[in-house]
mmCIF file with all atom_site columns, C-alpha atoms in Angstrom:
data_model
loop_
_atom_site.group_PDB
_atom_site.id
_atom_site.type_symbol
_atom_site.label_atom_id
_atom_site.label_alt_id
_atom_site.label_comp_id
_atom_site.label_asym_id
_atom_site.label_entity_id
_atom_site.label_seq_id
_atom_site.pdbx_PDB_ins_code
_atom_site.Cartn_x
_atom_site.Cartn_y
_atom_site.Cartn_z
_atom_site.occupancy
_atom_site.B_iso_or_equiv
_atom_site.pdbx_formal_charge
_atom_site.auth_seq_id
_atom_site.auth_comp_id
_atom_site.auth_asym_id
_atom_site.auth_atom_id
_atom_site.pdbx_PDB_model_num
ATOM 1   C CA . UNK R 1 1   ? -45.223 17.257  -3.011  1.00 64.00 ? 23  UNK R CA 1
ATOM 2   C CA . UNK R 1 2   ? -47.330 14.374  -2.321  1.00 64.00 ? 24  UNK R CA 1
ATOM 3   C CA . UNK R 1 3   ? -44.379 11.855  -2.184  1.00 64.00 ? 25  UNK R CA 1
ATOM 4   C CA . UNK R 1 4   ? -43.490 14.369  0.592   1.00 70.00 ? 26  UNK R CA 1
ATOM 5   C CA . UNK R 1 5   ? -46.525 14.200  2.167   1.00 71.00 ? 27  UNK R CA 1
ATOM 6   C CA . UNK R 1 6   ? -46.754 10.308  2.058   1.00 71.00 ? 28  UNK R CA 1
ATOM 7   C CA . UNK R 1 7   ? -42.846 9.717   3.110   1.00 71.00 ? 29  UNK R CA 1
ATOM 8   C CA . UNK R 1 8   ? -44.211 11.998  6.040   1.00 71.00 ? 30  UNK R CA 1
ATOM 9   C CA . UNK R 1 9   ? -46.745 10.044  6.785   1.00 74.00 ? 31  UNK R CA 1
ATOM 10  C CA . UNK R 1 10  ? -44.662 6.650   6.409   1.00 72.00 ? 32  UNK R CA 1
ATOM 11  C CA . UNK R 1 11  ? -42.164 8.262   9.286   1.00 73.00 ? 33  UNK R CA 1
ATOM 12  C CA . UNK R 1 12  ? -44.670 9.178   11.631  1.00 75.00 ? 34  UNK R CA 1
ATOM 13  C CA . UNK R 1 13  ? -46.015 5.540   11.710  1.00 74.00 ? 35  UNK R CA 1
ATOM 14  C CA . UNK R 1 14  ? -42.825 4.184   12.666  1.00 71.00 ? 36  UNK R CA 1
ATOM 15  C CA . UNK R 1 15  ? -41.888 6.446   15.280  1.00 72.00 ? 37  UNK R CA 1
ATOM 16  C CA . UNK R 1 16  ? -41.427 5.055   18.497  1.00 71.00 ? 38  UNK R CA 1
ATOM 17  C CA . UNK R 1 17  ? -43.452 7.481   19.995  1.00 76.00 ? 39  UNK R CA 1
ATOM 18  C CA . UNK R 1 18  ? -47.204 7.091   20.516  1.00 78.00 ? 40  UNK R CA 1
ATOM 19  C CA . UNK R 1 19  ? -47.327 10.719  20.652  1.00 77.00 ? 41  UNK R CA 1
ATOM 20  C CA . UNK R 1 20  ? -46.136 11.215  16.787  1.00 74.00 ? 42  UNK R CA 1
ATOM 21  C CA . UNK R 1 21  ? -47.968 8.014   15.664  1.00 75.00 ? 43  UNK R CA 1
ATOM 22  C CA . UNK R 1 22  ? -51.165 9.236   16.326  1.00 76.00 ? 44  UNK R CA 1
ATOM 23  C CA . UNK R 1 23  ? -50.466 12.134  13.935  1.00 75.00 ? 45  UNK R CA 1
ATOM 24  C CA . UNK R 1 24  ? -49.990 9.571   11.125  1.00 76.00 ? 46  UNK R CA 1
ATOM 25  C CA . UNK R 1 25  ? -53.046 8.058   8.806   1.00 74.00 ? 47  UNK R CA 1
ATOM 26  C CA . UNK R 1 26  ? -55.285 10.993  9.708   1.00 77.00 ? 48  UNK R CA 1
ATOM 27  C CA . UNK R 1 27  ? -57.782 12.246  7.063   1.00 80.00 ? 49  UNK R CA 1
ATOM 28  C CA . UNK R 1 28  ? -58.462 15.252  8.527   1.00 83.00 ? 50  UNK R CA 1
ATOM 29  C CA . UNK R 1 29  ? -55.000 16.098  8.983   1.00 79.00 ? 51  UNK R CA 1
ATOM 30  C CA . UNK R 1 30  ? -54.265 15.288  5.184   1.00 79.00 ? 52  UNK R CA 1
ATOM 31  C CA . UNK R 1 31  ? -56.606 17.691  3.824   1.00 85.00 ? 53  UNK R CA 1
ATOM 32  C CA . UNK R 1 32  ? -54.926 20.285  6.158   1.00 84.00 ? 54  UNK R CA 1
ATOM 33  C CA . UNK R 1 33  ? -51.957 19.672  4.924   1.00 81.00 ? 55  UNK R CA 1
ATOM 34  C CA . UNK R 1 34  ? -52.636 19.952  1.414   1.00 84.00 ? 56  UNK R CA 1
ATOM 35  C CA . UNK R 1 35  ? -54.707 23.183  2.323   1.00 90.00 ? 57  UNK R CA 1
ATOM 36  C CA . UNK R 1 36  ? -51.366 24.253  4.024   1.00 87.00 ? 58  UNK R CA 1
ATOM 37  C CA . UNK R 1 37  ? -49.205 23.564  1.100   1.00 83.00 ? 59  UNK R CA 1
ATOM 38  C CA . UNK R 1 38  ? -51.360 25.021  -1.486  1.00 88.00 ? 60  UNK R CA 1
ATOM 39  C CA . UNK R 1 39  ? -51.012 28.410  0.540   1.00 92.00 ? 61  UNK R CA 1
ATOM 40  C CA . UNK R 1 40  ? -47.310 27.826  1.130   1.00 88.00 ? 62  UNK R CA 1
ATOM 41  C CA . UNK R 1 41  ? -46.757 27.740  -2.709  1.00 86.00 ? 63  UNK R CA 1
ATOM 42  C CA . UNK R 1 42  ? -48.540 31.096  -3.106  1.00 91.00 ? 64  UNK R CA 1
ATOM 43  C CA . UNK R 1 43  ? -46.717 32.822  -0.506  1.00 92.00 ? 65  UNK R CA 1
ATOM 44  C CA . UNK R 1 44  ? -43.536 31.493  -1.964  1.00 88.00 ? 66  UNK R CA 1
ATOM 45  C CA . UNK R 1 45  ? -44.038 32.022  -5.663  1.00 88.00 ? 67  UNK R CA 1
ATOM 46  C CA . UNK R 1 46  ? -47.218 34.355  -5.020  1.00 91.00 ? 68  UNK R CA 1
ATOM 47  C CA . UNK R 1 47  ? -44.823 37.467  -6.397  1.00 92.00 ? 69  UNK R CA 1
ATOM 48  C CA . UNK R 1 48  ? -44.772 36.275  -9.929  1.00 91.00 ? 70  UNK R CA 1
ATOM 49  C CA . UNK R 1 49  ? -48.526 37.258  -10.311 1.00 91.00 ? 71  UNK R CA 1
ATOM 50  C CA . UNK R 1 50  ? -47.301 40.777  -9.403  1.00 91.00 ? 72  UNK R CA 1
ATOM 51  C CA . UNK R 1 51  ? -43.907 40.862  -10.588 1.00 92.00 ? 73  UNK R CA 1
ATOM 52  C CA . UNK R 1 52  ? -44.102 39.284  -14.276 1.00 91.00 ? 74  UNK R CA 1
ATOM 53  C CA . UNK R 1 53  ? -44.984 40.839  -17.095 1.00 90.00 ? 75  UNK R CA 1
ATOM 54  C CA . UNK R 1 54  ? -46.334 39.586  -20.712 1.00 87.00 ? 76  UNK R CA 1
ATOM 55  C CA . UNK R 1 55  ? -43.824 39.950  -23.532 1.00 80.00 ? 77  UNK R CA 1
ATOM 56  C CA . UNK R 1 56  ? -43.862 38.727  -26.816 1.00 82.00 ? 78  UNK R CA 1
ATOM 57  C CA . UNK R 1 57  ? -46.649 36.164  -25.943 1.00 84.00 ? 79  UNK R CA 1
ATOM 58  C CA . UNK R 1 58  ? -44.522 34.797  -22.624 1.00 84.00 ? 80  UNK R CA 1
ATOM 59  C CA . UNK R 1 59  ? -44.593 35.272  -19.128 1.00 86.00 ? 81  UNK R CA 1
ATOM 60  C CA . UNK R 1 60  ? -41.406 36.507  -17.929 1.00 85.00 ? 82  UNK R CA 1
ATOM 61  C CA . UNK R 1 61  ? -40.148 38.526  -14.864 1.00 88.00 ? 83  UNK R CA 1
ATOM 62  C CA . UNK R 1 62  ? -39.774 42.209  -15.027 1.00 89.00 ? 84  UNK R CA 1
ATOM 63  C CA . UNK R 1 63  ? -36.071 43.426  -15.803 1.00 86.00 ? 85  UNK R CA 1
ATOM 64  C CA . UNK R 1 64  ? -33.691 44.323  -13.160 1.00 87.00 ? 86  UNK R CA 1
ATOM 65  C CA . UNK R 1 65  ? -32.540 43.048  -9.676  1.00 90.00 ? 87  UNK R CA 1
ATOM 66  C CA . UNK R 1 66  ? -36.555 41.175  -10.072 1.00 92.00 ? 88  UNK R CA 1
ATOM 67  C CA . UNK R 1 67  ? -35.322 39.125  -13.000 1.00 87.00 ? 89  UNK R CA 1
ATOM 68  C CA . UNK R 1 68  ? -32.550 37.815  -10.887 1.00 86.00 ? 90  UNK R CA 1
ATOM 69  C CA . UNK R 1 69  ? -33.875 37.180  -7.607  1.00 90.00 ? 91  UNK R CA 1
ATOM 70  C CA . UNK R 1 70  ? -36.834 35.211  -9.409  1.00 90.00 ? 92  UNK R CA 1
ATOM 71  C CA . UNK R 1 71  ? -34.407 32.686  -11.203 1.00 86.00 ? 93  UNK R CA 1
ATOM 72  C CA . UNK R 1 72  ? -32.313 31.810  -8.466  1.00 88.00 ? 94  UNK R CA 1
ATOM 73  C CA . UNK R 1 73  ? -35.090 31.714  -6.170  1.00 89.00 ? 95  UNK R CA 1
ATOM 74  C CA . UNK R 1 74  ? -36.314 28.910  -9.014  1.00 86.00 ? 96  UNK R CA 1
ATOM 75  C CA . UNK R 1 75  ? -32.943 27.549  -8.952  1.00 87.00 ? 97  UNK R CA 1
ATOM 76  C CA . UNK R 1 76  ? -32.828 27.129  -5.059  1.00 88.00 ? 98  UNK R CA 1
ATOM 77  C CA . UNK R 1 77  ? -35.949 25.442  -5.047  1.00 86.00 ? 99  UNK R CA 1
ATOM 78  C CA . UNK R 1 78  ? -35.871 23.073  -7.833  1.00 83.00 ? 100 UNK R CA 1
ATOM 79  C CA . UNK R 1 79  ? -32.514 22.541  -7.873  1.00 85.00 ? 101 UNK R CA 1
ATOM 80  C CA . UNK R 1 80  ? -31.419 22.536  -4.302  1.00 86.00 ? 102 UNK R CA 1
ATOM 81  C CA . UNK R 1 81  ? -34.179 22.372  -2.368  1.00 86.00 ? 103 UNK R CA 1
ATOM 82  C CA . UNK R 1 82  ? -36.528 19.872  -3.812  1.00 83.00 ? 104 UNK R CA 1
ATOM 83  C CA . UNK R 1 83  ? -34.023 17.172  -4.037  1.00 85.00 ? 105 UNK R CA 1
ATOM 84  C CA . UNK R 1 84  ? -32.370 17.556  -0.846  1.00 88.00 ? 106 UNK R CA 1
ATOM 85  C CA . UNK R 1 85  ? -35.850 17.203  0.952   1.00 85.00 ? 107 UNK R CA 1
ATOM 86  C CA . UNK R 1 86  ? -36.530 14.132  -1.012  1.00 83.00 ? 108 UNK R CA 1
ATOM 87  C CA . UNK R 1 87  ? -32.821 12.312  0.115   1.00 85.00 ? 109 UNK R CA 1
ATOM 88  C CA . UNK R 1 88  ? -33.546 13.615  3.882   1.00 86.00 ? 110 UNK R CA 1
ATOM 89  C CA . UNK R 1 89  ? -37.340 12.000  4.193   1.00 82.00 ? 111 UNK R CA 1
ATOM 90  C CA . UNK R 1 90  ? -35.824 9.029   2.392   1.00 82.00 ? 112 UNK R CA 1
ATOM 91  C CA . UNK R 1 91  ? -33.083 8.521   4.681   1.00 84.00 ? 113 UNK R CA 1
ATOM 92  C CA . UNK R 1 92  ? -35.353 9.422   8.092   1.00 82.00 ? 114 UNK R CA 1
ATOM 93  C CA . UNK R 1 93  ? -38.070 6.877   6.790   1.00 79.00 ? 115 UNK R CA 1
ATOM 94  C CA . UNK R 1 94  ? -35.581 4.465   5.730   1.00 81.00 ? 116 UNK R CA 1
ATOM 95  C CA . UNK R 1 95  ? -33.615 4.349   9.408   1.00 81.00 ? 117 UNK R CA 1
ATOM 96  C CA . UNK R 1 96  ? -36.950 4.534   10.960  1.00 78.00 ? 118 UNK R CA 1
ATOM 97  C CA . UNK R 1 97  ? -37.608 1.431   9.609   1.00 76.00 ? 119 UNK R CA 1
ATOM 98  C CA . UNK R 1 98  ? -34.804 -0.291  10.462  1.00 77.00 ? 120 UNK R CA 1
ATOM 99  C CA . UNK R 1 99  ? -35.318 0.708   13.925  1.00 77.00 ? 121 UNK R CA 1
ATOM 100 C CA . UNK R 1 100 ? -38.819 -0.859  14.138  1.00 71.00 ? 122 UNK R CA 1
ATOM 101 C CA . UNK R 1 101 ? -37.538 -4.000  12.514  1.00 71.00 ? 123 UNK R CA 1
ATOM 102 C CA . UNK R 1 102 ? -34.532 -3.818  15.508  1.00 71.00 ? 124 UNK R CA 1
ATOM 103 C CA . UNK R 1 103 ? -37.714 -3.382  18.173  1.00 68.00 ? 125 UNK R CA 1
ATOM 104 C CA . UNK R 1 104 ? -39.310 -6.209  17.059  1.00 65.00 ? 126 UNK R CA 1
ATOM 105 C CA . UNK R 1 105 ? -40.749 -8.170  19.783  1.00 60.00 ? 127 UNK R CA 1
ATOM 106 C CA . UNK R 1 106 ? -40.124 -12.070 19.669  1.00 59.00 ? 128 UNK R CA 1
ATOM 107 C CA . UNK R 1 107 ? -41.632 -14.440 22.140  1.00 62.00 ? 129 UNK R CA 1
ATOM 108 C CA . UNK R 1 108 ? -39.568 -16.345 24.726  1.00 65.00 ? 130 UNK R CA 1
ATOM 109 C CA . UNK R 1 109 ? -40.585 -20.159 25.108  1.00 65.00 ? 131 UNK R CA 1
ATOM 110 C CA . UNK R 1 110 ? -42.352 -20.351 22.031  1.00 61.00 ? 132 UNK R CA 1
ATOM 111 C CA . UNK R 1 111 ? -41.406 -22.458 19.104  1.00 63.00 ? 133 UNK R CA 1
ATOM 112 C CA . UNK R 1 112 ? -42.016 -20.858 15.628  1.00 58.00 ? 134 UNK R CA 1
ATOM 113 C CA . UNK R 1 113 ? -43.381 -23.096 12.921  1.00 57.00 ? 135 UNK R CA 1
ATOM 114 C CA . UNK R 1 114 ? -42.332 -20.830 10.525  1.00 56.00 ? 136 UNK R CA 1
ATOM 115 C CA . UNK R 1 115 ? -39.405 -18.815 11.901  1.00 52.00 ? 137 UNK R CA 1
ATOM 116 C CA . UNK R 1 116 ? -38.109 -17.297 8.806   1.00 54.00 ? 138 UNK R CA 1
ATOM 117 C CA . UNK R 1 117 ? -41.716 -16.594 7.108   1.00 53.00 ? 139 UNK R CA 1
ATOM 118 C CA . UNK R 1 118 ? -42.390 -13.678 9.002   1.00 56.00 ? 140 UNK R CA 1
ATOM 119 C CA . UNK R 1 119 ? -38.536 -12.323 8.721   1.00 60.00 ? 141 UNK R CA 1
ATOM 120 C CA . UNK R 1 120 ? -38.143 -12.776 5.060   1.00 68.00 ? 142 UNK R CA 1
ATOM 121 C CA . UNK R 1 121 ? -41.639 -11.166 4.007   1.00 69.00 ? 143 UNK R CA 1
ATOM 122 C CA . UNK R 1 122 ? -40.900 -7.872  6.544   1.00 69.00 ? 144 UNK R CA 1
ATOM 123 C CA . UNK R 1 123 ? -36.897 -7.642  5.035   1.00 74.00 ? 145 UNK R CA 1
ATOM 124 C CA . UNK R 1 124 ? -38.787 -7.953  1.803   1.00 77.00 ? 146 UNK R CA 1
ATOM 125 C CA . UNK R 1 125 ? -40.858 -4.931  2.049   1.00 73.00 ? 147 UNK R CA 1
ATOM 126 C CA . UNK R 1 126 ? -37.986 -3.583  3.639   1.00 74.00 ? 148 UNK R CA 1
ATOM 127 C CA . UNK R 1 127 ? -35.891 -4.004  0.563   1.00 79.00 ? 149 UNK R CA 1
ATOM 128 C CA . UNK R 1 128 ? -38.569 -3.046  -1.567  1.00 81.00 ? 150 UNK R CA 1
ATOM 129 C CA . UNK R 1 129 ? -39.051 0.364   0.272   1.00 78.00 ? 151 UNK R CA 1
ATOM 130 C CA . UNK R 1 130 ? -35.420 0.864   0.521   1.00 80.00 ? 152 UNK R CA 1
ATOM 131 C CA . UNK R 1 131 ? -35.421 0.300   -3.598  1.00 85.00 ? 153 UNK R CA 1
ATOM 132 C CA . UNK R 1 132 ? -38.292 2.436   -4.123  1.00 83.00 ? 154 UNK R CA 1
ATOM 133 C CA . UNK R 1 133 ? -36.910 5.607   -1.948  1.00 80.00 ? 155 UNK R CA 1
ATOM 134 C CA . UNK R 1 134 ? -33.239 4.937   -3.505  1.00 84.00 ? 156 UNK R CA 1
ATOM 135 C CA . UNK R 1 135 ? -34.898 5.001   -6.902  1.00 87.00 ? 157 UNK R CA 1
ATOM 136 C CA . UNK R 1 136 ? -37.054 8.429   -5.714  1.00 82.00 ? 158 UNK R CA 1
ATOM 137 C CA . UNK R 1 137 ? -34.031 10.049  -4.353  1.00 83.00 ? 159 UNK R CA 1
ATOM 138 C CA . UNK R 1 138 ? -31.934 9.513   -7.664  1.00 89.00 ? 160 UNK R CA 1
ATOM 139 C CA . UNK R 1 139 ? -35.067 10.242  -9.863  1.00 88.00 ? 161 UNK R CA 1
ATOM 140 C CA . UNK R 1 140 ? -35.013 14.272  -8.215  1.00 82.00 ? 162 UNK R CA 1
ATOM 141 C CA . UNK R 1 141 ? -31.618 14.601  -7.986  1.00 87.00 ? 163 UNK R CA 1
ATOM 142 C CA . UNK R 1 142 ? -31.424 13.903  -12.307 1.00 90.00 ? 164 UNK R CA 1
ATOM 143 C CA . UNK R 1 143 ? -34.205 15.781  -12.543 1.00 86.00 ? 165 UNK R CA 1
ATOM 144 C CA . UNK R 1 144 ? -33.683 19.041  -10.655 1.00 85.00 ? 166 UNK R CA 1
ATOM 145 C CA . UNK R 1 145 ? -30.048 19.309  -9.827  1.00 88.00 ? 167 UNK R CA 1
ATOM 146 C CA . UNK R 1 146 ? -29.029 19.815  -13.485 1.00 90.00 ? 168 UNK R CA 1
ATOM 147 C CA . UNK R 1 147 ? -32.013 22.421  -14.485 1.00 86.00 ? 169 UNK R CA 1
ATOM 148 C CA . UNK R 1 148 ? -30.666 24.402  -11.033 1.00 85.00 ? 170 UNK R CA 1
ATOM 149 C CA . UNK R 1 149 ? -27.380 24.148  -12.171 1.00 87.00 ? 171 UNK R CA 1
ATOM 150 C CA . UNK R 1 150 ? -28.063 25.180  -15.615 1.00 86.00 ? 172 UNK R CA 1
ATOM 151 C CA . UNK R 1 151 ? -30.004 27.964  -14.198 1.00 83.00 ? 173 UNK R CA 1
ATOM 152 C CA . UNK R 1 152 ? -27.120 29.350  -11.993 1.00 84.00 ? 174 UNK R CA 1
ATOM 153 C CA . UNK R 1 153 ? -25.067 29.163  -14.864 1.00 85.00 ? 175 UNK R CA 1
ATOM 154 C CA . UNK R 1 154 ? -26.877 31.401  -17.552 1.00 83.00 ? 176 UNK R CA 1
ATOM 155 C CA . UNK R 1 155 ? -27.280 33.830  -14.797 1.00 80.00 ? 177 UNK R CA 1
ATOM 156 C CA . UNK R 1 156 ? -23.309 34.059  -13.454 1.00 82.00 ? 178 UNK R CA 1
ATOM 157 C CA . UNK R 1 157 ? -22.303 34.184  -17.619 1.00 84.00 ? 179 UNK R CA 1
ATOM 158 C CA . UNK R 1 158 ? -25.160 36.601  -18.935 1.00 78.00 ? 180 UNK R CA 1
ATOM 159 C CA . UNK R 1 159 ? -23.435 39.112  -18.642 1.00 78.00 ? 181 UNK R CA 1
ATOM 160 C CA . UNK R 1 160 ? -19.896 37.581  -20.269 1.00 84.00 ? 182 UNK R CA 1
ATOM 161 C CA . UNK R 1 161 ? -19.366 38.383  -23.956 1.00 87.00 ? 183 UNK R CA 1
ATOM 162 C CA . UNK R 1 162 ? -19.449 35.182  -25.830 1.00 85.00 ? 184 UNK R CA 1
ATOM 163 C CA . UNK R 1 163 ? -18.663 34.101  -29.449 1.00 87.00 ? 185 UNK R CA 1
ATOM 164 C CA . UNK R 1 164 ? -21.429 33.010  -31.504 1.00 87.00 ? 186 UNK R CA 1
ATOM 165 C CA . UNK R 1 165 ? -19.996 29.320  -31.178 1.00 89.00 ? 187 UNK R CA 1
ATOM 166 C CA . UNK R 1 166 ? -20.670 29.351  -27.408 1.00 84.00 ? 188 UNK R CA 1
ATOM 167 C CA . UNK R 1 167 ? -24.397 30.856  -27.475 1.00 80.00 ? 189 UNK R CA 1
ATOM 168 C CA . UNK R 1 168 ? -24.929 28.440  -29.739 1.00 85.00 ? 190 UNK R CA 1
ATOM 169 C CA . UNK R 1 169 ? -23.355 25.603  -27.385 1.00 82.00 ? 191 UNK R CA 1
ATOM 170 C CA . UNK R 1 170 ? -25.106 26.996  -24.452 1.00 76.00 ? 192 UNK R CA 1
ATOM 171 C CA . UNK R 1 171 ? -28.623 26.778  -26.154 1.00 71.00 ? 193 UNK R CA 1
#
């Protein structure tokens, strides 16, 4: 959630629009926003507190059409969701980037002493931003696609009869 909230950030400051920038590196606005997604989490997942029951020593949801609603709802949002947010703020900041490094504003008449000092040191933070949201992106998608997908698939097949050779495979 907070690489959310700082890839966020990072857009906003490159818009080209003064009118989005100024919403960027704001204290105030930070704490809102973390106030905001605190209460977003408990109106998404608040129904657990009511809806899940103690058995056995473990939290688990009640039986029924409950059960099944709760796990894909945990499936679509770790497994769908979360990483697919994560590639889509990637790629926004990433282009927004590019498009302030394509705005760049170069004098006319003046001669550089160092032409290519300024250039290499912003395409290096470029490349190292790029690396670091390619890396971020790849890190959720191996993290929650396969736990979503594993999810999805012990619901579709609990039902299936199975040999004892494939429940012990699928553990």
């Amino acid at each position: 959630m907070l690489f959310i909230c700082a890839t966020d950030d990072r857009y906003l400051s490159k818009l080209h629009s003064v009118a989005y920038r100024q919403w960027s590196n704001r204290v105030d606005l930070a704490y809102k926003l973390l106030l905001a997604c605190a209460l977003l989490w408990v109106l998404i997942l608040g129904h657990r507190l009511v809806f899940y029951t103690n058995s056995n020593g473990y939290c688990a949801a009640q039986d029924g059409p409950y059960a099944l609603f709760d796990t894909y709802l945990e499936a679509v949002l770790s497994g769908v969701f979360s990483p697919l947010l994560v590639i889509v703020l990637a790629c926004l900041l990433i282009r927004s980037v590019q498009n302030v490094m394509q705005r760049r504003v170069v004098p006319t008449g003046v001669i550089p002493t160092e032409p290519k000092a300024n250039q290499s040191h912003s395409q290096q933070a470029n490349s190292q931003l790029l690396l670091m949201l390619l890396l971020q992106s790849l890190i959720a998608i191996i993290a929650y696609v396969p736990y979503g997908a594993a999810v999805i698939y012990f619901n579709i097949t609990a039902q299936w009869s199975k040999s004892s050779v494939r429940q012990a495979w699928e553990l």
